[in-house]
Every structure is written in C-alpha cells, then in structure tokens.
CSV table of C-alpha atoms in Angstrom, one decimal:
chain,number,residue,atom,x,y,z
A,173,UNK,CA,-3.6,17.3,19.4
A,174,UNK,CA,-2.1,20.7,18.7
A,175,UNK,CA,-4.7,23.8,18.7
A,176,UNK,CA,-2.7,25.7,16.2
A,177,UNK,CA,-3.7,26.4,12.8
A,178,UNK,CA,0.0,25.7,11.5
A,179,UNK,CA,-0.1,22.5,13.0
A,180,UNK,CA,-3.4,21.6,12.0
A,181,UNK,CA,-2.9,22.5,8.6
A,182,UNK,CA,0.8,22.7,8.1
A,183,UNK,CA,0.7,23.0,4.3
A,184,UNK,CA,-2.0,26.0,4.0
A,185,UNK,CA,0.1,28.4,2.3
A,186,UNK,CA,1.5,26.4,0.1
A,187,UNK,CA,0.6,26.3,-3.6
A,188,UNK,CA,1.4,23.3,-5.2
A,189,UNK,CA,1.8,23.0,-8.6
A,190,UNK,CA,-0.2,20.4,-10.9
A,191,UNK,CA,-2.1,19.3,-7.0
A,192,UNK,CA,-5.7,19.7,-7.2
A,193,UNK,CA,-6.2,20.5,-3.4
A,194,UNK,CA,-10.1,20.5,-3.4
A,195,UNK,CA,-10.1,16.9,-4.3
A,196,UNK,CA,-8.8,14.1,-1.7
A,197,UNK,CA,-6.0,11.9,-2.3
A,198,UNK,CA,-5.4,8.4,-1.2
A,199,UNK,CA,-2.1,9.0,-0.1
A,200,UNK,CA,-2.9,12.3,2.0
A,201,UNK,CA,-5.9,10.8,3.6
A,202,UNK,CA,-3.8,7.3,4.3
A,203,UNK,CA,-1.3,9.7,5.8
A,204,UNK,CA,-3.8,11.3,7.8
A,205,UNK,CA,-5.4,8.8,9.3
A,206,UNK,CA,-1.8,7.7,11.1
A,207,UNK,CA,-1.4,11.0,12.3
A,208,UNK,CA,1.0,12.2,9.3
A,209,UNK,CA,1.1,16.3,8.6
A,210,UNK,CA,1.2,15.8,4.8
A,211,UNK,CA,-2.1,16.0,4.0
A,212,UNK,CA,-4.8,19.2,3.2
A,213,UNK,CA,-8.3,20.0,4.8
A,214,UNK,CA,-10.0,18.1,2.6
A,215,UNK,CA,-8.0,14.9,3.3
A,216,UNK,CA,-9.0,15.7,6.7
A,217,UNK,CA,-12.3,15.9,6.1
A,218,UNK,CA,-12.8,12.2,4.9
A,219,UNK,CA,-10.5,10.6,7.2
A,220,UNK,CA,-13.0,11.9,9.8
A,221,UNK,CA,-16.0,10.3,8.3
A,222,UNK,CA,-14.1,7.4,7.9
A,223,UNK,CA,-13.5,7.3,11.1
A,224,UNK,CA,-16.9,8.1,12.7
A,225,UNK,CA,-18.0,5.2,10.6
A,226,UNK,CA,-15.3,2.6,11.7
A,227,UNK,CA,-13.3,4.5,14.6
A,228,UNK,CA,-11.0,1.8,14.7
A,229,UNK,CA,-9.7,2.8,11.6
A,230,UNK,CA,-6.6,4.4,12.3
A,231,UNK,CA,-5.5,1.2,14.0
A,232,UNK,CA,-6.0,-0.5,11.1
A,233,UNK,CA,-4.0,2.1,9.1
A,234,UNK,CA,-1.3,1.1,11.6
A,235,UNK,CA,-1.6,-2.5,11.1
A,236,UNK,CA,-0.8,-2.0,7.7
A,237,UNK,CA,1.9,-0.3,8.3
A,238,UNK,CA,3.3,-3.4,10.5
A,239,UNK,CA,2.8,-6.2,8.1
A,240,UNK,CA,4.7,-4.1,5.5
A,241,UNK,CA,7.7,-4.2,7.9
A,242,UNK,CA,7.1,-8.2,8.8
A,243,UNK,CA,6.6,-8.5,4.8
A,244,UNK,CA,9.3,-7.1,3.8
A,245,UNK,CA,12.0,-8.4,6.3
A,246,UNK,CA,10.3,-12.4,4.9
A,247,UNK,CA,10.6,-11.2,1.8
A,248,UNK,CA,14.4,-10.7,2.4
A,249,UNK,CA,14.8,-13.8,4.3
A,250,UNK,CA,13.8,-15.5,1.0
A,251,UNK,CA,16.5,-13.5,-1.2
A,252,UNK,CA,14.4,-10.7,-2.5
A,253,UNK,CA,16.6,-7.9,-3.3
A,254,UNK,CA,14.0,-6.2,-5.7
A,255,UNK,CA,11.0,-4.1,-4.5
A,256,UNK,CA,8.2,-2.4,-6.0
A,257,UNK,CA,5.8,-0.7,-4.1
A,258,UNK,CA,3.0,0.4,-5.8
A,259,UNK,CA,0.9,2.8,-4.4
A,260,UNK,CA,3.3,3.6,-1.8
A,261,UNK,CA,2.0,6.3,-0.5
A,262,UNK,CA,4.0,9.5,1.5
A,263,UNK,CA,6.8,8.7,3.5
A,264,UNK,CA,6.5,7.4,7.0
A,265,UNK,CA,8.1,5.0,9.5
A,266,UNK,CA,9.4,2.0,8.4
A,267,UNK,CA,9.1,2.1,4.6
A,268,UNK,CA,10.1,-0.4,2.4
A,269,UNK,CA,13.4,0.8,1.4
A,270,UNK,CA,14.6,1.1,5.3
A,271,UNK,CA,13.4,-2.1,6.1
A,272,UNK,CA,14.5,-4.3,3.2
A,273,UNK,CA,18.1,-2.4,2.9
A,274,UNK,CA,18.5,-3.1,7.0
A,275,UNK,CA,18.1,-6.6,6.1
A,276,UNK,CA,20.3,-6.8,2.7
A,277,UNK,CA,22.2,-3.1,1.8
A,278,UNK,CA,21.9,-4.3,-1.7
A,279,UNK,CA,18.5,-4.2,-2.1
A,280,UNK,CA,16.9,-2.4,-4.6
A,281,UNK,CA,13.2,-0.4,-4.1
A,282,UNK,CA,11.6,2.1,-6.5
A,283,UNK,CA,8.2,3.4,-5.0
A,284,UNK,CA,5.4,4.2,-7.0
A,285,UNK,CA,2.7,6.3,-6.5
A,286,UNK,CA,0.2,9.2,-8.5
A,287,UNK,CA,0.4,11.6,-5.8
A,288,UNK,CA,2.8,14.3,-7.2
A,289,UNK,CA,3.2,14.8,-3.4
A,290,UNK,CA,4.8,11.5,-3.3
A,291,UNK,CA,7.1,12.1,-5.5
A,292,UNK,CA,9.2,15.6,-3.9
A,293,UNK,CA,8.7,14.1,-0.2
A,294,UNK,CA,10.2,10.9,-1.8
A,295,UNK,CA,12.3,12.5,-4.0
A,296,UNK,CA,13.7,14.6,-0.5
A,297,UNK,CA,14.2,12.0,1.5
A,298,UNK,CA,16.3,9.3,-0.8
A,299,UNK,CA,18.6,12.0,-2.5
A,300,UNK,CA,21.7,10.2,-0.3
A,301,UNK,CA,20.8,7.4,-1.4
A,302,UNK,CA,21.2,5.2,-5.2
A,303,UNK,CA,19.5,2.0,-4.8
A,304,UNK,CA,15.9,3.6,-4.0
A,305,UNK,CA,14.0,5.5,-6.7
A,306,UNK,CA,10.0,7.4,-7.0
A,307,UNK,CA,8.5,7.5,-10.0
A,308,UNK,CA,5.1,9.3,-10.6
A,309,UNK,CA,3.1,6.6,-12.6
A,310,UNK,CA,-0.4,5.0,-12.4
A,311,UNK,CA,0.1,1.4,-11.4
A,312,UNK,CA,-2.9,0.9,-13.8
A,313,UNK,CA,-0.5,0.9,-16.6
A,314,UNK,CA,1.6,-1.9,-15.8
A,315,UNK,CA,3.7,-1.9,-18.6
A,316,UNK,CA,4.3,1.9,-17.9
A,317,UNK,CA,5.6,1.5,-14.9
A,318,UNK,CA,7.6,-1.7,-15.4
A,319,UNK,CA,9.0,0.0,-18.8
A,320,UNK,CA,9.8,3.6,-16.9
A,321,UNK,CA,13.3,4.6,-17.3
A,322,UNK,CA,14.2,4.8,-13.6
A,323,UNK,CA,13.0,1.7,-12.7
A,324,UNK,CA,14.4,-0.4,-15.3
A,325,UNK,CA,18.0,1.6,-14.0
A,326,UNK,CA,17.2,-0.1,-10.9
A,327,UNK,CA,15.6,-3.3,-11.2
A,328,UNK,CA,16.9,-6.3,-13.4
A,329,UNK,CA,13.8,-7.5,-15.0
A,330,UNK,CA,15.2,-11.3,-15.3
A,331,UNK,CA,15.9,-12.0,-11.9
A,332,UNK,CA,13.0,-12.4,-9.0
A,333,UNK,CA,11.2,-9.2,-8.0
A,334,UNK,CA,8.8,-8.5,-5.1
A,335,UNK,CA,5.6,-6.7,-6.2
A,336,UNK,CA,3.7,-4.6,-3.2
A,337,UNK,CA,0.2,-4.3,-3.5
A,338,UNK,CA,-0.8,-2.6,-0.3
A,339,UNK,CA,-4.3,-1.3,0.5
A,340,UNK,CA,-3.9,-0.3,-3.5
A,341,UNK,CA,-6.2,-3.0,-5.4
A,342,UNK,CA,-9.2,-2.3,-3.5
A,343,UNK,CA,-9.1,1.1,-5.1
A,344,UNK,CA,-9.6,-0.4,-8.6
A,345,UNK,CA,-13.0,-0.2,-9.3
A,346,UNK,CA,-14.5,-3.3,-10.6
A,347,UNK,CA,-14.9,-1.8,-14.3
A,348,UNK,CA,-11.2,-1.5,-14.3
A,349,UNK,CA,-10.8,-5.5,-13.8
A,350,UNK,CA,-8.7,-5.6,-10.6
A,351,UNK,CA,-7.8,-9.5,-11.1
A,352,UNK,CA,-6.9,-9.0,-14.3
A,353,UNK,CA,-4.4,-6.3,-13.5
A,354,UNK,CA,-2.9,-8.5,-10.6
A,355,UNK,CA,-2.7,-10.9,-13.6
A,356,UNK,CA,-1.0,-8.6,-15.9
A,357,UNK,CA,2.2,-7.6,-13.5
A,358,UNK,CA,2.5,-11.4,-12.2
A,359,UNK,CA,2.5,-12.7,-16.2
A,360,UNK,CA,5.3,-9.7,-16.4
A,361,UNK,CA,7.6,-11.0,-13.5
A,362,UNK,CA,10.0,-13.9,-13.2
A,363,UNK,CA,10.1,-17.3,-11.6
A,364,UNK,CA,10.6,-17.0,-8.1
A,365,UNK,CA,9.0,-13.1,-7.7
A,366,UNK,CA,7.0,-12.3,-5.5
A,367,UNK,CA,3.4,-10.7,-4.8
A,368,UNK,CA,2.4,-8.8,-1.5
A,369,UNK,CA,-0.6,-8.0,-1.3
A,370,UNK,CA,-4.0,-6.9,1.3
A,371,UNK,CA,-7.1,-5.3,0.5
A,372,UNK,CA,-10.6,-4.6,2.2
A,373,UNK,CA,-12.7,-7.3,3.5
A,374,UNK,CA,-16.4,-7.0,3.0
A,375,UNK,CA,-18.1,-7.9,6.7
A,376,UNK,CA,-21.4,-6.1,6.4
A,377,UNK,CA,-22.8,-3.5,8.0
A,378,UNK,CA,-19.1,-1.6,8.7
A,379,UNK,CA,-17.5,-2.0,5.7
A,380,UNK,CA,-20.2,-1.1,3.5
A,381,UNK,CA,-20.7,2.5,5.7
A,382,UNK,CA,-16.9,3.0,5.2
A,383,UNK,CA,-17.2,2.5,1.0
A,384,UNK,CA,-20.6,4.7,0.8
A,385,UNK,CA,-18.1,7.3,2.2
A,386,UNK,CA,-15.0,6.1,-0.5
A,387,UNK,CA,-17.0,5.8,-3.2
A,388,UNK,CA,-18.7,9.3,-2.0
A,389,UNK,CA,-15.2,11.4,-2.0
A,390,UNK,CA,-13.0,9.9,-4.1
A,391,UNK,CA,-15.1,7.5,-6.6
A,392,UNK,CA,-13.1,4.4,-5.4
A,393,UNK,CA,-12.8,2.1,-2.5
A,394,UNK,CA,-14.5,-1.4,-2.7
A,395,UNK,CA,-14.6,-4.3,0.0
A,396,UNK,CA,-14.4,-7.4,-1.8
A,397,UNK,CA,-15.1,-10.9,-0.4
A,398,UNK,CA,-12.6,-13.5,1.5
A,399,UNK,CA,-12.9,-15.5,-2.0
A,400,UNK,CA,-12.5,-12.8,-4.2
A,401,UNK,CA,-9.5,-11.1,-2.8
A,402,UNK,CA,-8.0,-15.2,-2.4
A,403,UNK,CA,-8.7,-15.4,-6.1
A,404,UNK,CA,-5.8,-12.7,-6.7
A,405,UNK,CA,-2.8,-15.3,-5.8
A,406,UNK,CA,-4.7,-18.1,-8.0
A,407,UNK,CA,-1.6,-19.9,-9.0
A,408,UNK,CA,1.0,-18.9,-7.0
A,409,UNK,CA,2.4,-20.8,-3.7
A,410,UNK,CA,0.9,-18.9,-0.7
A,411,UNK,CA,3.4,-18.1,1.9
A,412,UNK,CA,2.1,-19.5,5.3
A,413,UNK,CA,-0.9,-18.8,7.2
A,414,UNK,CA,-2.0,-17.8,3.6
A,415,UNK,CA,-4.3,-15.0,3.4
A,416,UNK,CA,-5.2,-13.6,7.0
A,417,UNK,CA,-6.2,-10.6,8.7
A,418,UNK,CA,-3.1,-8.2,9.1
A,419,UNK,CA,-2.5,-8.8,12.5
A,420,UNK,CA,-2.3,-12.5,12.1
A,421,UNK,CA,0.2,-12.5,9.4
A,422,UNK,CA,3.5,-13.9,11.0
A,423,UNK,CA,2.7,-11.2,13.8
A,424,UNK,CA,6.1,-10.6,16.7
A,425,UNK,CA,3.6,-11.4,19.5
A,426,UNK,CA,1.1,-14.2,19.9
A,427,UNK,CA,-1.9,-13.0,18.6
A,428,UNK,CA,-5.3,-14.7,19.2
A,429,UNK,CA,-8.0,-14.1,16.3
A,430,UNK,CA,-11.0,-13.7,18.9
A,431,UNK,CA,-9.2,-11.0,20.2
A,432,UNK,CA,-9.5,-8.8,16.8
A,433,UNK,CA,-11.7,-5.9,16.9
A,434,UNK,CA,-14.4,-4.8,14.1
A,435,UNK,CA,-12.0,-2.5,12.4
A,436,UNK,CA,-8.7,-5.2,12.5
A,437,UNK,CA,-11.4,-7.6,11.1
A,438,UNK,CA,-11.6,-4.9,8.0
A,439,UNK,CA,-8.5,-6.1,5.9
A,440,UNK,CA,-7.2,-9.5,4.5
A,441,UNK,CA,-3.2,-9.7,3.4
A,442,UNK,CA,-1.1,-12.4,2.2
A,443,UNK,CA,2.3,-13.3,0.2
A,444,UNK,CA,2.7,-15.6,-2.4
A,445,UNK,CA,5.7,-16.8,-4.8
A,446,UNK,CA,5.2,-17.0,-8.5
A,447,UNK,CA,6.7,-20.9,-9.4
C-alpha cells in the first residue's frame, strides 16, 4: 500500500458540497473495502473494523462484484435490455452498464444510488454515452425512483425490466419492512422482469460481530436468515441453483461448496423472473 498521505486520502482537500464527511457512507466504505480511492477517513475507519471482525471481507466484496458481471451477462442471455441498479454504488470494474451493453449495445441502465458522490463520478464517467443514466434517489421510495424523469427517458415501463438489489436490502432495517419493499417494486414491474438480488447471511458468531459494528457506524446492516432472505423471491420462478452463496451462483470455474471460507459463507444471492 502507498505511504503517502495523497494516496491514502486522495480526496482530503476537497470540500464537497451537501456530503456530510464525518458520517460513513455505504457506497464509500463498499468502495473501500475493494481497494477503491473514493472514499474519506471515516469510511476507512469502518471498513477496518469490519475487517478485523471478518478479514475475509474484502473477498467477499469482490465476490460480489463477480456475480454482478455473471448476472448481468444471464440476464442478457434471457433478453433483458432494461437495468436498474439500485444502490449501485461508485464506479468500478465491470459495472452493469459495461457488462450488459458488451452483451446487447441496446441495453438500457440507469444506476441509482443516495451517495451524491455517486452521482458526479457517475455522471463523469457516462457523459459519452445515452443509454446509461444516475439519478440521486432513495430506493426506499419506489415509486420515486420508478416515476423520476430520467429513468422513465430511459426505460419503457411496459416491457420486461431487470431490478438489481445488490448488498442493498440488508441495509433496510426491519422497521422499514424490507419484504414489503421487494414486494412493492416487483408488483410495479412487468411479466417477464426480473429481480437480482443478495444480501447477508446470518451464521453466528461472525456475522453478528460484523452488524454490532454496522449497526454501530451507520444505524443499518442486518444478517437475515437462509429463509428469510428466500422469502424475498416468494412467487417468482428462481433461476437455477436458486439462492446460493455468491461464489456458487453459475460461477466460470468449478467451484466446490466445502471449499468456501467463513467470510464467502457471509452472503446468499439469487435471480428470479416475475411470471
């Protein structure tokens, strides 16, 4: 790792406008964790303790990033030209639009995120390019963001649409009824759309160090049980293997589940077509 201050903390400086920078973000501490310069001391800070409480962690991070790419391209595969990613997070290998548009240059994306970071990275790096939008929105306003001006210029509401939930639901706190906000943007989507989801798997002893230190910083972060998390593609058709750890989903290599560490053991993912 560099020694420098600059490269440790590339955007010290820098006075954002409307960016509280004494709170952590989910998107800056995501983007920390896979080694991303986007993110502020404080970030840093709790990516650490997540890590000294699950040092795996930032493999996991990775994983995710890897079954977005597999999803995506399946997702293609099946005719999806429509994307939304909610909680998308700040730019980094492989997003959704690159992936998706490799597979089908007609493909439409519009990322969505509360990170006003988010937004001018995004913003930056799609300005070349008319079939990918960001909005700033909270995804717990469904009809908000379906309803938002840019994304209704992009997507056609009528025809089939693939809704990303990555690593996002599990930051819904249980007083803000997770399943029933799954429920609200799958009862606002076409036959033949599309959820992708994954979210934290409670396994004991790790997981509940690693949400002490979630709920500690940042008031969310919950690791819900195998059935609750299945319970979120109730009556939809599960893509197969169903809902798996990441590194089991459709992965390029063989990959044997007694092989999977604590940490690739942490999160459960699936995808699932609305009849």
């Amino acid at each position: 790792m560099p020694d420098s201050n600059e490269a440790q903390d590339p955007l010290e400086g820098w006075t954002p406008t409307g960016i509280d920078v004494t709170a952590p973000s989910i998107a800056r501490i995501y983007d920390s964790l896979l080694g991303g310069k986007d993110n502020f001391a404080v970030d840093r800070a709790v990516a650490a303790e997540l890590l000294q409480a699950a040092p795996g962690l930032a493999e996991c991070a990775i994983s995710h990033r890897l079954i977005l790419s597999r999803g995506v391209k399946f997702l293609v595969e099946q005719g999806i030209r429509q994307f939304v990613d909610l909680g998308s997070g700040l730019p980094s290998a492989q997003n959704t639009h690159q992936v998706a548009q490799d597979g089908a240059p007609e493909a439409r994306v519009v990322y969505v995120d509360n990170d006003p970071i988010v937004l001018a990275h995004g913003r930056a790096l799609l300005a070349e390019n008319d079939r990918t939008t960001v909005i700033t929105a909270d995804m717990r306003d469904p009809d908000g963001v379906l309803g938002h001006p840019d994304l209704t210029r992009l997507v056609k509401t009528d025809e089939p649409i693939a809704v990303m939930m990555l690593g996002v639901i599990h930051h819904i706190n249980d007083d803000e009824d997770p399943a029933g906000l799954v429920k609200r943007y799958l009862d606002a989507l076409p036959s033949g759309s599309w959820l992708f989801l994954t979210h934290f798997l409670s396994v004991g002893v790790e997981s509940d160090a690693l949400e002490r230190v979630m709920q500690g910083s940042h008031k969310t972060g919950r690791f819900r049980t195998r059935e609750e998390i299945e319970a979120y593609f109730d009556g939809l058709e599960l893509a197969e293997p169903g809902v798996v750890y990441l590194d089991l989903w459709r992965p390029d290599a063989p990959t044997d589940a007694d092989s999977l560490d604590v940490a690739q053991r942490l999160v459960l993912g699936g995808i699932a077509r609305k009849p």
